[in-house]
Short mmCIF file of C-alpha atoms and ligand atoms in Angstrom, two decimals:
data_model
loop_
_atom_site.label_atom_id
_atom_site.label_comp_id
_atom_site.label_asym_id
_atom_site.label_seq_id
_atom_site.Cartn_x
_atom_site.Cartn_y
_atom_site.Cartn_z
CA MET A 1402 -65.37 22.92 -0.43
CA GLU A 1403 -67.56 24.99 -1.68
CA THR A 1404 -70.27 22.07 -2.82
CA SER A 1405 -70.40 20.59 0.71
CA GLU A 1406 -74.10 20.15 1.85
CA PRO A 1407 -75.32 21.58 4.45
CA GLY A 1408 -74.68 19.07 6.65
CA ARG A 1409 -71.46 18.62 6.35
CA ARG A 1410 -70.29 22.10 6.60
CA ILE A 1411 -68.21 22.99 9.55
CA PHE A 1412 -67.68 25.80 11.18
CA LEU A 1413 -65.50 27.61 13.26
CA VAL A 1414 -66.96 28.07 16.28
CA PHE A 1415 -65.41 30.27 19.33
CA TRP A 1416 -65.11 28.95 22.57
CA THR A 1417 -66.60 31.57 24.45
CA CYS A 1418 -69.89 31.49 21.63
CA LEU A 1419 -70.41 27.88 22.73
CA VAL A 1420 -70.15 28.51 26.18
CA GLN A 1421 -73.08 31.32 25.62
CA LEU A 1422 -74.80 29.23 23.88
CA ILE A 1423 -74.72 26.76 26.45
CA SER A 1424 -75.59 29.09 29.01
CA VAL A 1425 -78.78 30.49 27.76
CA TRP A 1426 -79.95 27.44 25.54
CA CYS A 1427 -79.46 24.59 27.59
CA SER A 1428 -80.89 22.81 30.31
CA CYS A 1429 -80.18 19.15 31.69
CA PRO A 1430 -82.53 16.14 29.77
CA MET A 1431 -83.52 14.82 32.63
CA CYS A 1432 -84.57 17.21 35.03
CA TYR A 1433 -84.79 20.35 33.10
CA CYS A 1434 -82.56 22.33 35.54
CA ARG A 1435 -80.12 24.77 33.86
CA LYS A 1436 -76.86 24.61 36.79
CA LEU A 1437 -74.84 22.59 34.03
CA ALA A 1438 -71.29 21.84 34.25
CA LEU A 1439 -68.76 21.66 31.84
CA SER A 1440 -65.52 19.58 31.22
CA CYS A 1441 -63.93 19.45 28.38
CA LYS A 1442 -60.98 17.54 26.67
CA GLU A 1443 -59.49 18.39 23.13
CA VAL A 1444 -58.70 15.61 20.76
CA GLY A 1445 -56.71 17.62 17.98
CA THR A 1446 -59.35 19.72 16.40
CA LEU A 1447 -62.26 17.90 18.25
CA LEU A 1448 -64.04 19.27 21.08
CA GLN A 1449 -65.16 16.51 23.76
CA LEU A 1450 -67.36 18.01 26.57
CA THR A 1451 -68.91 16.67 29.50
CA ILE A 1452 -71.72 17.93 30.82
CA LYS A 1453 -72.86 17.38 34.21
CA CYS A 1454 -76.23 18.23 35.88
CA ASP A 1455 -75.85 19.52 39.60
CA LYS A 1456 -78.77 18.94 40.69
CA CYS A 1457 -79.49 15.04 39.23
CA SER A 1458 -75.98 14.04 38.40
CA TYR A 1459 -76.59 13.12 35.06
CA GLU A 1460 -74.63 13.49 32.69
CA GLY A 1461 -74.24 13.20 29.07
CA LEU A 1462 -70.68 13.47 26.29
CA TRP A 1463 -70.93 16.26 23.39
CA ASN A 1464 -68.67 15.89 20.38
CA SER A 1465 -68.11 18.47 18.56
CA GLN A 1466 -67.45 16.83 15.10
CA PRO A 1467 -68.29 13.00 13.42
CA PHE A 1468 -66.14 10.17 13.52
CA PHE A 1469 -65.02 8.08 10.47
CA GLY A 1470 -64.41 4.97 12.17
CA LYS A 1471 -62.24 5.92 15.18
CA ILE A 1472 -61.06 9.35 13.63
CA ALA A 1473 -62.68 12.58 14.61
CA ALA A 1474 -63.83 13.38 11.55
CA GLY A 1475 -61.96 17.08 11.48
CA ASN A 1476 -58.85 16.27 12.34
CA ILE A 1477 -58.58 13.58 9.18
CA LEU A 1478 -60.32 16.01 7.11
CA LEU A 1479 -57.59 18.78 7.91
CA SER A 1480 -55.05 16.44 7.04
CA ALA A 1481 -56.76 15.86 3.68
CA GLY A 1482 -57.71 18.74 2.97
CA ILE A 1483 -53.50 19.70 3.18
CA LEU A 1484 -52.53 16.90 0.93
CA PHE A 1485 -55.10 16.94 -1.60
CA SER A 1486 -54.40 20.50 -2.18
CA GLY A 1487 -50.38 20.25 -2.68
CA ALA A 1488 -49.66 22.47 0.45
CA SER A 1489 -47.73 22.63 3.49
CA ALA A 1490 -48.51 21.26 6.58
CA THR A 1491 -45.99 22.74 9.06
CA LYS A 1492 -47.61 26.57 7.28
CA VAL A 1493 -50.87 25.46 7.49
CA LEU A 1494 -51.02 24.45 10.79
CA ARG A 1495 -49.07 27.47 12.12
CA VAL A 1496 -51.62 29.46 10.18
CA LEU A 1497 -54.52 27.76 11.93
CA SER A 1498 -52.52 27.87 15.35
CA HIS A 1499 -51.79 31.73 15.07
CA MET A 1500 -55.96 32.39 15.09
CA GLY A 1501 -55.60 29.84 18.00
CA VAL A 1502 -57.49 27.69 16.64
CA ALA A 1503 -56.91 24.19 18.81
CA LEU A 1504 -54.99 21.48 16.39
CA MET A 1505 -53.17 17.97 16.31
CA SER A 1506 -49.86 17.74 16.45
CA ILE A 1507 -47.36 17.30 12.64
CA ARG A 1508 -47.45 13.75 13.91
CA SER A 1509 -50.85 13.48 13.80
CA PHE A 1510 -50.43 14.47 10.24
CA PHE A 1511 -47.81 12.44 9.24
CA ARG A 1512 -49.48 9.36 10.92
CA HIS A 1513 -52.72 10.05 8.97
CA GLN A 1514 -50.86 10.61 5.24
CA LYS A 1515 -49.15 7.09 6.48
CA LYS A 1516 -52.58 5.11 7.27
CA ILE A 1517 -55.27 6.63 5.16
CA LEU A 1518 -54.45 9.31 2.48
CA PHE A 1519 -51.30 7.46 0.94
CA LYS A 1520 -54.06 4.67 0.40
CA ALA A 1521 -56.75 6.74 -1.05
CA VAL A 1522 -54.46 8.35 -3.52
CA HIS A 1523 -53.04 5.38 -5.12
CA GLN A 1524 -56.34 3.98 -5.12
CA LEU A 1525 -58.22 6.82 -6.94
CA TRP A 1526 -55.60 7.04 -9.17
CA SER A 1527 -55.01 3.39 -9.82
CA GLU A 1528 -58.56 3.16 -10.89
CA GLN A 1529 -58.43 5.80 -12.90
CA GLN A 1530 -55.63 4.94 -15.37
CA LEU A 1531 -57.26 1.39 -15.13
CA TRP A 1532 -60.53 3.40 -16.82
CA ASN A 1533 -57.85 5.54 -18.56
CA LEU A 1534 -56.13 2.68 -20.68
CA SER A 1535 -59.06 0.33 -20.69
CA HIS A 1536 -60.28 2.96 -22.83
CA LEU A 1537 -57.36 3.76 -25.12
CA GLN A 1538 -56.62 -0.42 -25.01
CA ALA A 1539 -60.58 -0.41 -26.51
CA GLU A 1540 -60.30 1.79 -29.48
CA ARG A 1541 -57.47 -0.01 -30.40
CA GLU A 1542 -55.50 2.69 -32.26
CA SER A 1543 -52.07 3.18 -31.87
CA ILE A 1544 -50.29 5.42 -29.30
CA ILE A 1545 -48.84 8.70 -29.03
CA CYS A 1546 -46.89 9.28 -26.30
CA GLY A 1547 -44.99 12.15 -24.95
CA GLY A 1548 -42.61 11.46 -22.07
CA ASP A 1549 -40.70 13.80 -19.91
CA GLY A 1550 -38.61 13.88 -17.04
CA ARG A 1551 -38.49 16.57 -14.20
CA ALA A 1552 -35.46 16.36 -11.24
CA ASP A 1553 -36.94 17.72 -8.20
CA THR A 1554 -33.90 19.73 -6.79
CA PRO A 1555 -33.58 21.05 -3.30
CA GLY A 1556 -30.06 21.74 -2.87
CA HIS A 1557 -27.20 19.98 -5.50
CA SER A 1558 -28.14 16.84 -6.36
CA ALA A 1559 -31.64 15.76 -7.36
CA LYS A 1560 -33.48 13.18 -5.08
CA TYR A 1561 -36.61 11.95 -7.15
CA GLY A 1562 -36.79 12.18 -11.04
CA THR A 1563 -40.49 12.35 -11.79
CA TYR A 1564 -40.91 10.67 -15.26
CA THR A 1565 -44.40 11.69 -17.32
CA MET A 1566 -45.99 9.89 -19.96
CA MET A 1567 -48.65 11.92 -21.95
CA GLU A 1568 -51.25 10.35 -24.56
CA LEU A 1569 -50.83 13.19 -26.72
CA ARG A 1570 -53.54 12.91 -28.80
CA LYS A 1571 -56.16 12.44 -25.73
CA ASN A 1572 -53.97 15.05 -23.40
CA ILE A 1573 -53.89 12.85 -19.92
CA VAL A 1574 -51.37 11.48 -18.27
CA ILE A 1575 -51.11 7.99 -18.08
CA ASP A 1576 -48.20 7.22 -15.89
CA VAL A 1577 -45.91 8.51 -13.38
CA GLN A 1578 -42.63 6.93 -12.27
CA LEU A 1579 -40.82 8.75 -9.48
CA VAL A 1580 -37.26 7.09 -9.19
CA GLN A 1581 -35.04 7.89 -6.38
CA SER A 1582 -31.74 8.90 -7.31
CA ASN A 1583 -29.90 5.89 -4.99
CA GLU A 1584 -32.03 3.65 -7.25
CA VAL A 1585 -29.54 4.30 -9.98
CA GLU A 1586 -26.43 5.33 -10.78
CA GLY A 1587 -26.80 8.85 -9.85
CA SER A 1588 -29.32 11.19 -10.89
CA ASN A 1589 -28.63 11.60 -14.45
CA HIS A 1590 -30.11 8.18 -15.26
CA MET A 1591 -33.21 8.77 -13.34
CA GLU A 1592 -34.87 10.13 -16.52
CA LYS A 1593 -33.79 6.82 -18.89
CA GLU A 1594 -34.90 4.20 -15.68
CA GLY A 1595 -38.28 6.42 -15.24
CA LEU A 1596 -38.82 6.17 -19.52
CA GLN A 1597 -37.80 2.42 -19.36
CA ARG A 1598 -40.27 1.84 -16.03
CA SER A 1599 -43.10 3.49 -17.86
CA LEU A 1600 -42.89 1.72 -21.00
CA ASN A 1601 -42.35 -1.98 -18.88
CA PHE A 1602 -45.82 -0.74 -17.20
CA LEU A 1603 -47.07 0.26 -20.56
CA GLN A 1604 -46.70 -2.75 -22.48
CA ASN A 1605 -46.63 -5.54 -20.31
CA THR A 1606 -48.80 -5.17 -18.18
CA TRP A 1607 -51.47 -3.17 -20.37
CA ASN A 1608 -50.16 -4.78 -23.60
CA LEU A 1609 -50.36 -1.64 -25.44
CA ASP A 1610 -49.09 -1.16 -28.51
CA ILE A 1611 -47.25 2.13 -28.55
CA GLU A 1612 -46.31 3.95 -31.58
CA THR A 1613 -44.23 6.38 -31.47
CA VAL A 1614 -42.74 8.40 -28.15
CA ILE A 1615 -42.05 12.36 -28.59
CA THR A 1616 -39.21 13.25 -25.93
CA ASP A 1617 -36.64 15.70 -26.16
CA ARG A 1618 -32.94 15.02 -26.97
CA HIS A 1619 -31.22 12.85 -24.47
CA ALA A 1620 -28.90 11.25 -25.31
CA GLY A 1621 -29.36 7.62 -23.39
CA ILE A 1622 -32.84 7.64 -24.26
CA LYS A 1623 -32.25 8.12 -27.48
CA LYS A 1624 -29.89 5.02 -27.28
CA TRP A 1625 -31.98 2.85 -25.57
CA LEU A 1626 -35.04 3.25 -27.44
CA ARG A 1627 -33.31 2.67 -30.36
CA GLU A 1628 -31.16 -0.08 -29.31
CA HIS A 1629 -33.87 -1.76 -27.19
CA GLN A 1630 -37.85 -0.78 -28.50
CA PRO A 1631 -36.72 -0.52 -32.56
CA HIS A 1632 -40.64 -1.04 -33.18
CA ILE A 1633 -41.28 2.58 -31.77
CA LEU A 1634 -40.69 5.29 -33.05
CA HIS A 1635 -39.33 7.48 -32.37
CA LEU A 1636 -38.79 11.76 -32.51
CA PHE A 1637 -37.78 14.60 -30.78
CA ASP A 1638 -39.87 17.93 -29.94
CA ILE A 1639 -39.25 20.87 -32.14
CA TRP A 1640 -39.26 23.47 -29.51
CA HIS A 1641 -36.30 21.84 -27.64
CA VAL A 1642 -34.01 21.74 -30.21
CA ALA A 1643 -35.04 24.96 -31.98
CA LYS A 1644 -34.33 26.29 -28.41
CA SER A 1645 -30.56 24.85 -28.93
CA ILE A 1646 -29.96 25.65 -32.22
CA LYS A 1647 -31.34 29.56 -31.33
CA LYS A 1648 -28.90 29.43 -28.85
CA LYS A 1649 -25.68 28.50 -30.78
CA LEU A 1650 -26.61 30.82 -33.46
CA LEU A 1651 -27.18 34.21 -30.74
CA ALA A 1652 -23.56 33.11 -29.53
CA LEU A 1653 -22.31 32.79 -33.23
CA SER A 1654 -23.48 35.83 -34.18
CA LYS A 1655 -22.26 37.84 -30.81
CA THR A 1656 -18.39 36.40 -32.01
CA GLY A 1657 -16.28 38.77 -34.34
CA GLY A 1658 -17.27 38.48 -37.60
CA CYS A 1659 -20.83 37.12 -37.24
CA GLN A 1660 -23.01 40.13 -36.36
CA ALA A 1661 -25.02 39.52 -39.37
CA LEU A 1662 -25.91 36.48 -38.67
CA GLN A 1663 -28.03 38.65 -35.65
CA GLY A 1664 -31.44 39.50 -38.55
CA TRP A 1665 -31.57 35.91 -39.49
CA VAL A 1666 -31.81 33.83 -36.20
CA SER A 1667 -35.85 34.25 -35.98
CA SER A 1668 -35.89 33.39 -39.34
CA ILE A 1669 -33.85 30.36 -39.70
CA ILE A 1670 -35.99 28.86 -36.47
CA ASN A 1671 -39.01 29.66 -38.15
CA HIS A 1672 -37.94 27.53 -41.22
CA LEU A 1673 -37.33 24.75 -38.62
CA TYR A 1674 -40.81 24.70 -37.79
CA TRP A 1675 -41.71 24.69 -41.69
CA SER A 1676 -39.18 22.29 -43.16
CA VAL A 1677 -41.07 19.86 -40.84
CA VAL A 1678 -44.55 20.61 -40.84
CA SER A 1679 -45.02 21.07 -44.47
CA THR A 1680 -44.11 17.78 -45.19
CA PRO A 1681 -45.78 14.74 -45.29
CA PRO A 1682 -45.20 12.28 -42.92
CA GLY A 1683 -42.65 9.78 -43.94
CA LEU A 1684 -40.32 11.94 -46.44
CA THR A 1685 -37.80 12.68 -43.76
CA GLN A 1686 -35.08 12.76 -45.69
CA LEU A 1687 -37.18 15.87 -48.03
CA ILE A 1688 -37.43 17.08 -44.44
CA GLU A 1689 -33.79 17.55 -44.04
CA ASP A 1690 -33.15 19.06 -47.24
CA LYS A 1691 -35.50 21.61 -46.81
CA TRP A 1692 -33.50 22.49 -43.54
CA LYS A 1693 -30.57 22.45 -45.31
CA SER A 1694 -31.54 25.03 -47.93
CA VAL A 1695 -31.64 28.12 -45.77
CA VAL A 1696 -28.08 27.75 -45.86
CA GLU A 1697 -28.09 28.68 -49.12
CA HIS A 1698 -31.13 31.24 -48.95
CA ILE A 1699 -29.31 32.65 -46.44
CA GLN A 1700 -26.64 33.73 -48.77
CA ASN A 1701 -28.79 34.86 -51.86
CA ARG A 1702 -29.11 31.52 -53.50
CA HIS A 1703 -32.79 30.56 -54.32
CA THR A 1704 -32.38 27.54 -57.12
CA GLY A 1705 -30.68 24.77 -57.90
CA PHE A 1706 -29.78 22.97 -54.79
CA ALA A 1707 -28.91 19.60 -54.63
CA GLY A 1708 -30.99 16.93 -52.97
CA GLN A 1709 -35.37 16.63 -53.03
CA PHE A 1710 -35.24 20.49 -52.81
CA GLN A 1711 -33.84 22.43 -55.34
CA SER A 1712 -35.60 25.54 -55.14
CA CYS A 1713 -36.92 27.95 -52.01
CA ALA A 1714 -41.01 27.55 -51.64
CA HIS A 1715 -41.13 31.16 -51.92
CA GLN A 1716 -41.65 33.66 -54.97
CA PRO A 1717 -38.91 35.50 -56.86
CA LEU A 1718 -37.29 38.00 -54.91
CA GLU A 1719 -38.62 41.37 -56.16
CA GLY A 1720 -37.89 44.95 -54.99
CA ARG A 1721 -37.18 45.74 -52.26
CA GLU A 1722 -37.24 41.96 -51.39
CA ARG A 1723 -33.68 41.64 -52.92
CA GLN A 1724 -32.73 44.23 -50.50
CA LYS A 1725 -31.71 41.65 -47.67
CA ALA A 1726 -28.52 41.79 -45.40
CA TRP A 1727 -27.51 38.54 -47.26
CA LEU A 1728 -24.79 37.29 -46.08
CA PRO A 1729 -21.59 37.40 -48.41
CA PRO A 1730 -20.70 33.47 -49.26
CA HIS A 1731 -17.29 31.59 -48.62
CA THR A 1732 -16.82 34.20 -45.07
CA LYS A 1733 -16.31 33.06 -41.78
CA VAL A 1734 -19.95 34.08 -40.97
CA SER A 1735 -20.97 31.45 -43.75
CA THR A 1736 -19.15 28.39 -42.90
CA GLU A 1737 -19.85 29.08 -39.17
CA VAL A 1738 -23.64 29.26 -39.88
CA GLU A 1739 -22.97 25.90 -42.04
CA LYS A 1740 -21.25 24.29 -39.55
CA VAL A 1741 -23.83 24.68 -36.81
CA LEU A 1742 -27.02 24.15 -38.99
CA CYS A 1743 -25.57 20.68 -40.76
CA SER A 1744 -23.50 19.34 -38.32
CA LYS A 1745 -23.15 15.33 -38.38
CA ARG A 1746 -24.81 15.57 -34.81
CA LEU A 1747 -28.19 17.59 -35.79
CA LEU A 1748 -29.45 16.47 -38.99
CA PRO A 1749 -30.05 12.60 -38.24
CA ASP A 1750 -32.08 14.58 -35.14
CA ILE A 1751 -33.87 16.65 -37.92
CA GLN A 1752 -34.95 13.94 -39.58
CA LYS A 1753 -36.72 12.74 -36.72
CA LEU A 1754 -38.75 15.89 -35.41
CA SER A 1755 -42.33 15.71 -34.48
CA PRO A 1756 -44.51 17.22 -36.78
CA ASP A 1757 -48.00 17.79 -35.20
CA HIS A 1758 -47.08 16.20 -31.22
CA GLN A 1759 -44.46 17.97 -29.13
CA THR A 1760 -44.19 17.84 -25.59
CA CYS A 1761 -45.12 20.84 -24.55
CA SER A 1762 -47.52 20.12 -22.55
CA VAL A 1763 -46.11 17.29 -20.49
CA GLU A 1764 -43.43 20.27 -19.53
CA ALA A 1765 -46.63 22.65 -18.50
CA PHE A 1766 -47.71 19.64 -16.48
CA HIS A 1767 -44.10 19.78 -14.79
CA SER A 1768 -44.64 22.90 -14.11
CA LEU A 1769 -48.11 21.72 -12.26
CA VAL A 1770 -46.67 19.35 -10.41
CA ILE A 1771 -44.39 22.32 -7.91
CA ASN A 1772 -47.75 23.37 -7.00
CA PHE A 1773 -48.55 20.61 -4.94
CA ALA A 1774 -44.43 19.49 -4.41
CA PRO A 1775 -43.12 22.53 -3.66
CA LYS A 1776 -38.61 22.45 -4.65
CA MET A 1777 -38.14 24.03 -1.92
CA HIS A 1778 -39.76 21.28 0.43
CA HIS A 1779 -38.32 17.92 1.66
CA PHE A 1780 -40.99 14.86 1.09
CA SER A 1781 -40.17 10.81 1.78
CA PHE A 1782 -41.05 8.99 -1.31
CA GLU A 1783 -44.34 8.00 -1.14
CA GLY A 1784 -45.37 11.49 -0.05
CA MET A 1785 -43.66 12.99 -3.48
CA GLU A 1786 -45.35 10.43 -5.68
CA CYS A 1787 -48.56 11.13 -4.23
CA ARG A 1788 -48.10 14.12 -5.00
CA VAL A 1789 -47.22 13.84 -8.40
CA MET A 1790 -50.44 11.43 -8.84
CA LEU A 1791 -51.96 14.62 -7.65
CA ALA A 1792 -51.17 16.14 -10.49
CA ALA A 1793 -51.76 13.90 -12.52
CA LEU A 1794 -55.51 13.46 -11.33
CA HIS A 1795 -56.32 17.28 -11.08
CA TRP A 1796 -54.27 18.10 -14.59
CA ASN A 1797 -56.91 14.50 -16.00
CA GLU A 1798 -59.73 16.44 -15.09
CA ASN A 1799 -58.99 20.24 -15.89
CA GLY A 1800 -56.72 19.38 -19.63
CA HIS A 1801 -56.61 22.38 -21.17
CA ARG A 1802 -58.61 24.50 -18.87
CA ALA A 1803 -56.36 25.56 -15.54
CA GLN A 1804 -53.67 28.40 -16.65
CA HIS A 1805 -50.18 26.97 -15.48
CA THR A 1806 -47.88 29.33 -14.02
CA THR A 1807 -44.12 28.86 -14.95
CA LYS A 1808 -40.68 28.92 -12.11
CA ASP A 1809 -40.36 32.79 -13.12
CA GLY A 1810 -43.60 33.67 -12.71
CA ARG A 1811 -44.82 33.82 -16.35
CA LYS A 1812 -48.02 32.78 -17.43
CA THR A 1813 -48.11 29.68 -19.55
CA TYR A 1814 -49.19 29.60 -23.15
CA SER A 1815 -49.86 25.96 -25.81
CA LEU A 1816 -48.48 26.41 -28.75
CA HIS A 1817 -50.02 25.48 -31.83
CA TYR A 1818 -49.29 24.49 -35.26
CA PRO A 1819 -52.06 24.56 -37.75
CA LYS A 1820 -51.89 23.61 -41.14
CA ARG A 1821 -53.42 26.96 -42.12
CA LYS A 1822 -50.48 29.25 -40.65
CA LYS A 1823 -48.42 26.99 -42.99
CA GLY A 1824 -45.47 26.55 -40.43
CA GLY A 1825 -46.78 29.29 -38.14
CA HIS A 1826 -48.02 29.08 -34.61
CA VAL A 1827 -50.42 30.28 -32.72
CA VAL A 1828 -50.33 31.16 -29.10
CA ARG A 1829 -53.86 30.22 -26.99
CA LYS A 1830 -54.00 31.06 -23.59
CA VAL A 1831 -55.21 28.53 -21.39
CA LEU A 1832 -57.80 29.55 -18.75
CA GLU A 1833 -60.52 29.20 -16.90
CA ASP A 1834 -61.17 27.83 -13.44
CA ALA A 1835 -60.01 24.73 -12.25
CA SER A 1836 -62.53 22.17 -10.72
CA PHE A 1837 -61.86 19.96 -8.17
CA GLY A 1838 -64.11 16.48 -8.67
CA TYR A 1839 -61.20 14.22 -7.77
CA VAL A 1840 -61.06 15.76 -4.39
CA ALA A 1841 -64.94 14.96 -3.25
CA SER A 1842 -63.71 11.11 -5.11
CA LEU A 1843 -60.58 11.33 -2.33
CA LEU A 1844 -62.74 11.97 0.32
CA THR A 1845 -65.57 9.66 -0.27
CA ILE A 1846 -62.07 6.94 -0.37
CA VAL A 1847 -61.04 8.38 2.82
CA GLU A 1848 -64.12 8.05 4.91
CA ALA A 1849 -64.57 4.58 3.85
CA LEU A 1850 -61.43 3.73 4.85
CA CYS A 1851 -61.33 5.49 8.23
CA LYS A 1852 -64.37 3.44 8.65
CA GLY A 1853 -62.95 -0.41 7.59
CA GLU A 1854 -59.52 0.85 9.30
CA GLU A 1855 -60.38 -2.11 11.96
CA ASP A 1856 -60.28 -5.24 9.11
CA ASP A 1857 -57.53 -4.13 7.43
CA GLY A 1858 -58.02 -6.98 4.28
CA GLU A 1859 -60.02 -4.52 2.57
CA ILE A 1860 -57.37 -1.91 2.12
CA PRO A 1861 -54.96 -2.47 -0.90
CA GLN A 1862 -51.97 -2.41 0.77
CA PRO A 1863 -49.43 -0.69 -1.75
CA ASP A 1864 -46.03 -3.05 -2.00
CA PRO A 1865 -43.80 -2.01 0.88
CA GLY A 1866 -40.51 -3.62 -1.49
CA ARG A 1867 -41.85 -0.67 -4.29
CA ILE A 1868 -40.72 2.06 -1.44
CA PRO A 1869 -36.81 2.27 -1.98
CA GLU A 1870 -34.56 3.10 1.28
CA ALA A 1871 -34.48 6.67 2.26
CA LEU A 1872 -31.29 8.14 0.83
CA ALA A 1873 -29.84 8.28 4.47
CA ALA A 1874 -27.54 11.58 4.18
CA SER A 1875 -30.14 14.47 3.26
CA TYR A 1876 -32.77 12.66 5.37
CA GLU A 1877 -31.60 12.97 8.06
CA HIS A 1878 -29.71 15.97 7.60
CA PRO A 1879 -32.15 17.92 5.47
CA ASN A 1880 -29.97 20.17 3.58
CA LYS A 1881 -28.18 21.51 6.32
CA GLU A 1882 -25.26 22.64 3.66
CA ASP A 1883 -27.10 24.10 1.40
CA ALA A 1884 -29.54 25.86 4.76
CA VAL A 1885 -26.06 27.24 5.60
CA ARG A 1886 -24.73 28.55 3.08
CA ALA A 1887 -27.92 30.53 1.79
CA ARG A 1888 -27.88 32.02 5.65
CA VAL A 1889 -24.22 33.59 5.01
CA THR A 1890 -24.67 34.33 1.25
CA ARG A 1891 -27.53 36.42 2.93
CA PHE A 1892 -25.49 38.45 5.64
CA ASN A 1893 -22.97 38.72 3.35
CA ALA A 1894 -25.05 40.72 1.11
CA ALA A 1895 -26.98 42.38 3.13
C1 NAG B 1463 -59.71 9.60 -17.38
O1 NAG B 1463 -60.48 8.82 -16.84
C2 NAG B 1463 -61.30 9.95 -16.08
C3 NAG B 1463 -61.59 9.09 -14.98
O2 NAG B 1463 -62.30 7.96 -14.61
C4 NAG B 1463 -62.32 10.71 -16.47
O3 NAG B 1463 -63.61 10.96 -16.38
C5 NAG B 1463 -61.82 10.83 -18.66
O4 NAG B 1463 -62.71 11.41 -19.03
C6 NAG B 1463 -61.44 9.19 -18.93
N1 NAG B 1463 -59.79 10.49 -19.89
C7 NAG B 1463 -60.08 9.81 -21.11
C8 NAG B 1463 -59.27 10.71 -22.17
O5 NAG B 1463 -60.20 8.63 -21.06
ZN1 ZN B 1464 -80.81 16.91 35.69
ZN1 ZN B 1465 -34.55 31.51 -50.75
#
């Protein structure tokens, strides 16, 4: 940590240099004789030197590290550094071992996690959640939540699902729920289960008045919210809907007789954003009618529509503007386009598109989670849960500052739909270095927990009943089949 005070700095000291220091500079504190015999013991990264005087047989013990309670500080700090940075313990220990650094075993890392580190993460996360939720409660403003689930997929079926609730006006993560697939009937249900748990926690434990929840169009969630939370306004993220319409239109434009559609796809998508953003709150039928008018527009009809939106909003077309590749009416292409744009399944959802808040920051958060819990690695339930909480601590501290990178290596940008752009969007790069104040807070808690280890009463124990039973198969044989398959594929490819 670049901020550590001088007294806390740690150096890599080579054994030869230490011996040189002792032989050149040290003498027996009793008789000042320079003939000292050293015997050493290693405990992980800690070196314990017993120094004996040849002449007066004085004997002293020197430790290369201070202690937090009974634990050598260097050992617990190494484990803490690994977990809090979201690194892989195996990798980091191997790096150090390749350098020749004296090390603890990976088992010690797991023991540190279980005894100290998980508790520290839980404690800081609950403190922050308490702080943030109390503020929201005190402001007495209704709360706009964005929710989304993320499945981690080692191999084929997801083992854990993470559900994230973000307060979108403040852009902070207010709750994360981890669901293990064997807690529900299969991994398809994890997203709904996560949302239910999160709402239950926010509404019942915190008594928060959640006005709006914005999600994608997950069918199970739609139905559940409608039936069980009728007072919550459930809106959909525009981007998800735009993406699925675009996919359908592009597929259609590749079929026979429909090529003329190709040039219209992006205008149709822009029109979707415009229909939602240009409409005052509450006028949901108007959104739908605006949306449907695009079917008329692309067939070169601009006035005399049925419903609340009777003519196009653009100026009368003049000169070259009239020469567009209009779709001829009553042809296959115009009928098929209308089927896609005005389908019975789609139209009710168009009315429920969210005009101002979207879930893109929840997705950006999920790509941040990957930095703390890479999908290729297996984690225990608690390990995974803590890594998600760490990601949330990081997000809440850094908000818009950190720039995230998606799976395929693209930088993440944030999309904004300012009123002045009338439905157009602007793309903003999310930049600047991240800060790590939460790590400093965590280390303070770790030190206190280590020192209080003897009297267990002080340490908040996470409720053990909360942790679901491990998935036996994947736990004991971590993805062997996948590993073998990957190996075979690689050999075939070569
Ligand atoms: C949330 O809590 C953290 C830590 O307690 C604090 O720094 C941050 O300002 C809070 N954010 C909001 C929006 O309340
Ligand atoms: Zn002596
Ligand atoms: Zn028009």
